[in-house]
Short mmCIF file of N, CA and C in Angstrom, two decimals:
data_model
loop_
_atom_site.label_atom_id
_atom_site.label_comp_id
_atom_site.label_asym_id
_atom_site.label_seq_id
_atom_site.Cartn_x
_atom_site.Cartn_y
_atom_site.Cartn_z
N MET A 1 5.32 -8.51 -14.03
CA MET A 1 5.66 -8.27 -12.64
C MET A 1 6.51 -9.42 -12.12
N ILE A 2 7.37 -9.09 -11.20
CA ILE A 2 8.33 -10.07 -10.70
C ILE A 2 8.01 -10.37 -9.24
N SER A 3 7.43 -11.52 -9.01
CA SER A 3 7.15 -11.95 -7.63
C SER A 3 7.31 -13.46 -7.58
N VAL A 4 7.55 -13.94 -6.38
CA VAL A 4 7.76 -15.37 -6.17
C VAL A 4 6.69 -15.87 -5.23
N LYS A 5 6.01 -16.96 -5.61
CA LYS A 5 4.94 -17.53 -4.80
C LYS A 5 5.42 -18.82 -4.17
N GLU A 6 5.25 -18.92 -2.83
CA GLU A 6 5.60 -20.16 -2.12
C GLU A 6 4.85 -20.19 -0.80
N ASP A 7 4.42 -21.36 -0.39
CA ASP A 7 3.75 -21.55 0.90
C ASP A 7 2.62 -20.55 1.13
N ASN A 8 1.79 -20.32 0.13
CA ASN A 8 0.67 -19.38 0.20
C ASN A 8 1.12 -17.96 0.54
N LYS A 9 2.36 -17.64 0.14
CA LYS A 9 2.90 -16.29 0.30
C LYS A 9 3.42 -15.83 -1.05
N ILE A 10 3.29 -14.55 -1.32
CA ILE A 10 3.86 -13.96 -2.52
C ILE A 10 4.94 -12.97 -2.08
N HIS A 11 6.15 -13.20 -2.53
CA HIS A 11 7.27 -12.31 -2.24
C HIS A 11 7.38 -11.32 -3.40
N VAL A 12 7.10 -10.08 -3.13
CA VAL A 12 7.10 -9.04 -4.15
C VAL A 12 8.50 -8.43 -4.25
N SER A 13 8.93 -8.16 -5.47
CA SER A 13 10.27 -7.60 -5.69
C SER A 13 10.25 -6.07 -5.66
N TRP A 14 11.43 -5.49 -5.54
CA TRP A 14 11.55 -4.03 -5.62
C TRP A 14 11.11 -3.53 -6.99
N ALA A 15 11.38 -4.31 -8.04
CA ALA A 15 10.96 -3.91 -9.39
C ALA A 15 9.44 -3.80 -9.46
N GLU A 16 8.74 -4.73 -8.82
CA GLU A 16 7.27 -4.67 -8.82
C GLU A 16 6.77 -3.49 -8.00
N ILE A 17 7.43 -3.20 -6.88
CA ILE A 17 7.05 -2.04 -6.07
C ILE A 17 7.22 -0.76 -6.89
N ASP A 18 8.32 -0.66 -7.62
CA ASP A 18 8.56 0.50 -8.46
C ASP A 18 7.47 0.62 -9.53
N TYR A 19 7.12 -0.49 -10.15
CA TYR A 19 6.07 -0.51 -11.17
C TYR A 19 4.72 -0.08 -10.58
N LEU A 20 4.38 -0.61 -9.41
CA LEU A 20 3.09 -0.29 -8.79
C LEU A 20 3.02 1.17 -8.34
N THR A 21 4.12 1.69 -7.79
CA THR A 21 4.10 3.11 -7.40
C THR A 21 4.04 4.01 -8.63
N ASP A 22 4.64 3.58 -9.74
CA ASP A 22 4.48 4.33 -11.00
C ASP A 22 3.01 4.37 -11.42
N ARG A 23 2.34 3.23 -11.31
CA ARG A 23 0.91 3.17 -11.69
C ARG A 23 0.08 4.09 -10.81
N VAL A 24 0.34 4.06 -9.52
CA VAL A 24 -0.40 4.94 -8.60
C VAL A 24 -0.10 6.40 -8.92
N ALA A 25 1.16 6.73 -9.15
CA ALA A 25 1.54 8.11 -9.45
C ALA A 25 0.84 8.61 -10.72
N LYS A 26 0.76 7.78 -11.74
CA LYS A 26 0.08 8.18 -12.99
C LYS A 26 -1.40 8.45 -12.75
N GLN A 27 -2.03 7.64 -11.90
CA GLN A 27 -3.44 7.87 -11.58
C GLN A 27 -3.63 9.19 -10.83
N VAL A 28 -2.70 9.50 -9.93
CA VAL A 28 -2.77 10.78 -9.22
C VAL A 28 -2.66 11.93 -10.20
N VAL A 29 -1.66 11.90 -11.06
CA VAL A 29 -1.44 12.98 -12.03
C VAL A 29 -2.65 13.13 -12.95
N ASN A 30 -3.18 12.03 -13.45
CA ASN A 30 -4.28 12.08 -14.42
C ASN A 30 -5.65 12.37 -13.81
N ASN A 31 -5.88 11.94 -12.58
CA ASN A 31 -7.23 12.03 -12.03
C ASN A 31 -7.37 12.87 -10.76
N TYR A 32 -6.28 13.14 -10.07
CA TYR A 32 -6.36 13.85 -8.79
C TYR A 32 -5.26 14.91 -8.70
N PRO A 33 -5.27 15.87 -9.61
CA PRO A 33 -4.20 16.88 -9.61
C PRO A 33 -4.20 17.77 -8.37
N GLU A 34 -5.26 17.76 -7.60
CA GLU A 34 -5.32 18.58 -6.39
C GLU A 34 -4.50 18.00 -5.24
N ILE A 35 -4.07 16.75 -5.36
CA ILE A 35 -3.26 16.15 -4.30
C ILE A 35 -1.92 16.88 -4.24
N ASP A 36 -1.62 17.41 -3.03
CA ASP A 36 -0.41 18.21 -2.88
C ASP A 36 0.56 17.70 -1.82
N SER A 37 0.22 16.55 -1.20
CA SER A 37 1.12 15.93 -0.22
C SER A 37 0.71 14.48 -0.03
N VAL A 38 1.62 13.71 0.55
CA VAL A 38 1.33 12.31 0.84
C VAL A 38 1.65 12.01 2.30
N TYR A 39 0.95 11.02 2.82
CA TYR A 39 1.17 10.55 4.18
C TYR A 39 1.12 9.03 4.15
N GLY A 40 2.09 8.39 4.78
CA GLY A 40 2.14 6.93 4.81
C GLY A 40 1.68 6.38 6.13
N ILE A 41 0.76 5.42 6.08
CA ILE A 41 0.28 4.76 7.28
C ILE A 41 1.38 3.82 7.78
N ALA A 42 1.76 3.97 9.04
CA ALA A 42 2.79 3.11 9.62
C ALA A 42 2.23 1.70 9.78
N ARG A 43 2.90 0.70 9.42
CA ARG A 43 4.25 0.64 8.95
C ARG A 43 4.29 0.43 7.45
N GLY A 44 3.35 -0.29 6.91
CA GLY A 44 3.41 -0.68 5.50
C GLY A 44 3.33 0.44 4.50
N GLY A 45 2.74 1.56 4.85
CA GLY A 45 2.59 2.65 3.90
C GLY A 45 3.74 3.63 3.85
N LEU A 46 4.69 3.52 4.77
CA LEU A 46 5.77 4.50 4.85
C LEU A 46 6.65 4.51 3.61
N ILE A 47 7.10 3.36 3.17
CA ILE A 47 8.00 3.31 2.01
C ILE A 47 7.26 3.67 0.72
N PRO A 48 6.07 3.09 0.45
CA PRO A 48 5.37 3.51 -0.77
C PRO A 48 5.04 5.01 -0.78
N ALA A 49 4.70 5.58 0.38
CA ALA A 49 4.40 7.01 0.43
C ALA A 49 5.63 7.84 0.12
N THR A 50 6.78 7.44 0.64
CA THR A 50 8.03 8.15 0.34
C THR A 50 8.34 8.07 -1.15
N MET A 51 8.19 6.87 -1.72
CA MET A 51 8.43 6.71 -3.15
C MET A 51 7.49 7.60 -3.97
N LEU A 52 6.22 7.65 -3.59
CA LEU A 52 5.26 8.49 -4.31
C LEU A 52 5.58 9.97 -4.15
N SER A 53 6.03 10.36 -2.98
CA SER A 53 6.43 11.75 -2.75
C SER A 53 7.51 12.15 -3.76
N HIS A 54 8.49 11.28 -3.95
CA HIS A 54 9.56 11.56 -4.90
C HIS A 54 9.05 11.54 -6.34
N LYS A 55 8.28 10.54 -6.69
CA LYS A 55 7.79 10.41 -8.07
C LYS A 55 6.87 11.57 -8.45
N LEU A 56 6.07 12.05 -7.51
CA LEU A 56 5.13 13.13 -7.78
C LEU A 56 5.72 14.51 -7.51
N ASP A 57 6.90 14.54 -6.90
CA ASP A 57 7.57 15.78 -6.51
C ASP A 57 6.66 16.64 -5.62
N ILE A 58 6.07 15.97 -4.65
CA ILE A 58 5.25 16.66 -3.64
C ILE A 58 5.74 16.21 -2.26
N PRO A 59 5.50 17.00 -1.23
CA PRO A 59 6.05 16.66 0.08
C PRO A 59 5.35 15.49 0.76
N TYR A 60 6.17 14.78 1.55
CA TYR A 60 5.63 13.84 2.53
C TYR A 60 5.29 14.70 3.73
N SER A 61 4.10 14.52 4.28
CA SER A 61 3.68 15.42 5.35
C SER A 61 2.93 14.67 6.44
N SER A 62 3.11 15.12 7.67
CA SER A 62 2.29 14.61 8.77
C SER A 62 1.18 15.59 9.11
N GLN A 63 1.17 16.74 8.43
CA GLN A 63 0.10 17.72 8.56
C GLN A 63 -0.92 17.43 7.46
N LEU A 64 -2.01 16.77 7.82
CA LEU A 64 -2.96 16.31 6.82
C LEU A 64 -3.96 17.38 6.44
N SER A 65 -4.30 17.39 5.16
CA SER A 65 -5.35 18.26 4.64
C SER A 65 -6.23 17.42 3.73
N ILE A 66 -7.27 17.99 3.24
CA ILE A 66 -8.18 17.28 2.34
C ILE A 66 -7.47 16.88 1.04
N ASN A 67 -6.34 17.54 0.74
CA ASN A 67 -5.57 17.24 -0.48
C ASN A 67 -4.37 16.34 -0.22
N THR A 68 -4.32 15.72 0.95
CA THR A 68 -3.26 14.76 1.28
C THR A 68 -3.70 13.37 0.85
N LEU A 69 -2.82 12.66 0.16
CA LEU A 69 -3.08 11.28 -0.23
C LEU A 69 -2.58 10.37 0.89
N ILE A 70 -3.46 9.55 1.44
CA ILE A 70 -3.12 8.60 2.49
C ILE A 70 -2.71 7.29 1.81
N VAL A 71 -1.50 6.79 2.12
CA VAL A 71 -0.93 5.65 1.41
C VAL A 71 -0.69 4.48 2.36
N ASP A 72 -1.05 3.29 1.90
CA ASP A 72 -0.74 2.05 2.62
C ASP A 72 -0.27 1.02 1.59
N ASP A 73 0.28 -0.07 2.09
CA ASP A 73 0.77 -1.10 1.17
C ASP A 73 -0.36 -1.92 0.56
N ILE A 74 -1.39 -2.20 1.36
CA ILE A 74 -2.46 -3.10 0.91
C ILE A 74 -3.78 -2.74 1.57
N CYS A 75 -4.84 -3.00 0.85
CA CYS A 75 -6.19 -2.95 1.42
C CYS A 75 -6.68 -4.39 1.38
N ASP A 76 -6.47 -5.08 2.51
CA ASP A 76 -6.83 -6.50 2.62
C ASP A 76 -8.20 -6.61 3.27
N SER A 77 -8.30 -6.36 4.54
CA SER A 77 -9.60 -6.36 5.21
C SER A 77 -10.29 -5.01 5.00
N GLY A 78 -9.49 -3.96 4.86
CA GLY A 78 -10.02 -2.61 4.69
C GLY A 78 -10.19 -1.86 6.00
N VAL A 79 -9.98 -2.53 7.12
CA VAL A 79 -10.20 -1.92 8.43
C VAL A 79 -9.29 -0.70 8.63
N THR A 80 -8.04 -0.80 8.23
CA THR A 80 -7.12 0.32 8.40
C THR A 80 -7.57 1.52 7.59
N LEU A 81 -7.88 1.31 6.31
CA LEU A 81 -8.28 2.44 5.46
C LEU A 81 -9.61 3.04 5.89
N LYS A 82 -10.45 2.26 6.50
CA LYS A 82 -11.75 2.75 6.95
C LYS A 82 -11.58 3.92 7.93
N LYS A 83 -10.47 3.93 8.65
CA LYS A 83 -10.18 4.99 9.61
C LYS A 83 -9.88 6.32 8.91
N TRP A 84 -9.61 6.26 7.61
CA TRP A 84 -9.23 7.45 6.86
C TRP A 84 -10.35 7.91 5.93
N ASN A 85 -11.59 7.63 6.30
CA ASN A 85 -12.76 8.03 5.52
C ASN A 85 -12.73 9.55 5.32
N GLY A 86 -13.00 9.99 4.13
CA GLY A 86 -12.99 11.41 3.81
C GLY A 86 -11.72 11.86 3.12
N TYR A 87 -10.68 11.03 3.16
CA TYR A 87 -9.43 11.32 2.47
C TYR A 87 -9.32 10.46 1.22
N LYS A 88 -8.52 10.91 0.29
CA LYS A 88 -8.19 10.07 -0.86
C LYS A 88 -7.12 9.09 -0.39
N THR A 89 -7.28 7.83 -0.75
CA THR A 89 -6.37 6.79 -0.29
C THR A 89 -5.77 6.04 -1.48
N ALA A 90 -4.56 5.53 -1.28
CA ALA A 90 -3.90 4.75 -2.32
C ALA A 90 -3.20 3.57 -1.69
N VAL A 91 -3.25 2.42 -2.38
CA VAL A 91 -2.56 1.22 -1.94
C VAL A 91 -1.87 0.58 -3.14
N LEU A 92 -0.87 -0.24 -2.85
CA LEU A 92 -0.23 -0.97 -3.92
C LEU A 92 -1.10 -2.13 -4.37
N PHE A 93 -1.69 -2.85 -3.41
CA PHE A 93 -2.55 -4.00 -3.70
C PHE A 93 -3.91 -3.80 -3.03
N HIS A 94 -4.95 -4.13 -3.78
CA HIS A 94 -6.32 -4.09 -3.24
C HIS A 94 -6.91 -5.49 -3.41
N LYS A 95 -7.48 -6.01 -2.32
CA LYS A 95 -8.17 -7.30 -2.35
C LYS A 95 -9.67 -7.04 -2.19
N PRO A 96 -10.37 -6.80 -3.30
CA PRO A 96 -11.80 -6.45 -3.20
C PRO A 96 -12.66 -7.56 -2.62
N HIS A 97 -12.22 -8.80 -2.73
CA HIS A 97 -13.02 -9.92 -2.22
C HIS A 97 -12.95 -10.05 -0.70
N THR A 98 -12.02 -9.37 -0.05
CA THR A 98 -11.93 -9.43 1.41
C THR A 98 -12.08 -8.07 2.08
N ALA A 99 -12.00 -6.99 1.30
CA ALA A 99 -12.00 -5.64 1.87
C ALA A 99 -13.41 -5.10 2.06
N CYS A 100 -13.58 -4.37 3.16
CA CYS A 100 -14.87 -3.74 3.45
C CYS A 100 -14.94 -2.31 2.90
N ILE A 101 -13.88 -1.89 2.25
CA ILE A 101 -13.81 -0.54 1.69
C ILE A 101 -12.96 -0.59 0.42
N THR A 102 -13.16 0.36 -0.47
CA THR A 102 -12.38 0.43 -1.70
C THR A 102 -11.51 1.67 -1.65
N PRO A 103 -10.20 1.51 -1.82
CA PRO A 103 -9.33 2.69 -1.84
C PRO A 103 -9.61 3.54 -3.08
N THR A 104 -9.27 4.81 -3.01
CA THR A 104 -9.45 5.70 -4.15
C THR A 104 -8.61 5.24 -5.33
N ILE A 105 -7.37 4.85 -5.04
CA ILE A 105 -6.41 4.45 -6.07
C ILE A 105 -5.74 3.15 -5.63
N HIS A 106 -5.51 2.26 -6.58
CA HIS A 106 -4.74 1.05 -6.27
C HIS A 106 -3.81 0.75 -7.45
N GLY A 107 -2.68 0.14 -7.12
CA GLY A 107 -1.73 -0.24 -8.16
C GLY A 107 -2.10 -1.54 -8.84
N ASN A 108 -2.71 -2.46 -8.06
CA ASN A 108 -3.04 -3.78 -8.58
C ASN A 108 -4.18 -4.37 -7.77
N ILE A 109 -5.04 -5.12 -8.45
CA ILE A 109 -6.08 -5.89 -7.76
C ILE A 109 -5.53 -7.30 -7.58
N HIS A 110 -5.61 -7.79 -6.36
CA HIS A 110 -5.15 -9.15 -6.08
C HIS A 110 -6.37 -9.97 -5.68
N THR A 111 -6.66 -11.01 -6.44
CA THR A 111 -7.87 -11.81 -6.21
C THR A 111 -7.60 -13.05 -5.37
N GLY A 112 -6.35 -13.33 -5.08
CA GLY A 112 -6.03 -14.51 -4.29
C GLY A 112 -6.07 -14.25 -2.80
N ASN A 113 -5.79 -15.29 -2.04
CA ASN A 113 -5.76 -15.17 -0.58
C ASN A 113 -4.34 -15.29 -0.03
N GLU A 114 -3.34 -15.23 -0.91
CA GLU A 114 -1.96 -15.34 -0.46
C GLU A 114 -1.59 -14.13 0.41
N TRP A 115 -0.63 -14.37 1.30
CA TRP A 115 -0.06 -13.31 2.12
C TRP A 115 1.02 -12.64 1.29
N ILE A 116 0.99 -11.33 1.19
CA ILE A 116 1.96 -10.60 0.37
C ILE A 116 3.09 -10.12 1.27
N ILE A 117 4.32 -10.48 0.88
CA ILE A 117 5.51 -10.07 1.62
C ILE A 117 6.28 -9.07 0.75
N TYR A 118 6.53 -7.92 1.32
CA TYR A 118 7.20 -6.83 0.60
C TYR A 118 8.70 -6.91 0.80
N PRO A 119 9.48 -6.31 -0.10
CA PRO A 119 10.93 -6.42 0.00
C PRO A 119 11.52 -5.77 1.25
N TRP A 120 10.79 -4.89 1.90
CA TRP A 120 11.28 -4.27 3.13
C TRP A 120 10.94 -5.10 4.37
N GLU A 121 10.26 -6.23 4.16
CA GLU A 121 9.91 -7.10 5.28
C GLU A 121 10.87 -8.29 5.34
N ARG A 122 10.84 -8.96 6.47
CA ARG A 122 11.64 -10.19 6.60
C ARG A 122 11.10 -11.26 5.66
N LYS A 123 11.97 -12.06 5.11
CA LYS A 123 11.56 -13.12 4.18
C LYS A 123 10.72 -14.19 4.86
N ASP A 124 10.89 -14.34 6.17
CA ASP A 124 10.11 -15.35 6.91
C ASP A 124 8.90 -14.75 7.62
N SER A 125 8.39 -13.64 7.08
CA SER A 125 7.24 -12.98 7.68
C SER A 125 6.09 -13.96 7.89
N GLN A 126 5.47 -13.81 9.03
CA GLN A 126 4.30 -14.62 9.35
C GLN A 126 3.07 -14.04 8.66
N THR A 127 2.01 -14.80 8.59
CA THR A 127 0.79 -14.32 7.95
C THR A 127 -0.04 -13.46 8.89
N LYS A 128 0.55 -13.05 9.98
CA LYS A 128 -0.04 -12.06 10.87
C LYS A 128 1.11 -11.17 11.32
N GLN A 129 0.92 -9.87 11.23
CA GLN A 129 2.00 -8.95 11.57
C GLN A 129 2.48 -9.15 13.00
N ASP A 130 3.79 -8.99 13.21
CA ASP A 130 4.37 -9.22 14.53
C ASP A 130 3.77 -8.34 15.61
N TYR A 131 3.38 -7.13 15.27
CA TYR A 131 2.82 -6.25 16.28
C TYR A 131 1.37 -6.61 16.64
N LEU A 132 0.78 -7.57 15.93
CA LEU A 132 -0.57 -8.04 16.27
C LEU A 132 -0.55 -9.36 17.03
N LEU A 133 0.61 -10.00 17.10
CA LEU A 133 0.73 -11.27 17.79
C LEU A 133 0.65 -11.08 19.30
N ASP A 134 0.13 -12.09 19.99
CA ASP A 134 0.10 -12.05 21.45
C ASP A 134 1.52 -12.11 21.95
N LYS A 135 1.82 -11.23 22.87
CA LYS A 135 3.18 -11.19 23.43
C LYS A 135 3.26 -12.04 24.67
#
């Protein structure tokens, strides 16, 4: 995998994102053939969900069913995924040591406490999302 670590941040490359979405797609095909659509949690799950939609040749949908795969970039605290209880969920990175929930599918387990910065984010991303900062 191709990532760069600096200042307690890991900058993930597009090549790694492609690799991780391939891993998630293979798990869907092998273990969850009933999945017939994907939905991406805004904001971090939108790009991985779109990539999975293409790789799996299934639609991206905002009309959720029990066979919709809910996609996010990471399960860090798990609070976001907890809202999707009852659905199958997938993330690129899972941090089991900090998460209160386990996603159905993950591309990689991350055991560190580094902040993960994705290629679609700003390189100077803060360790707290901008939409969570006090305005």
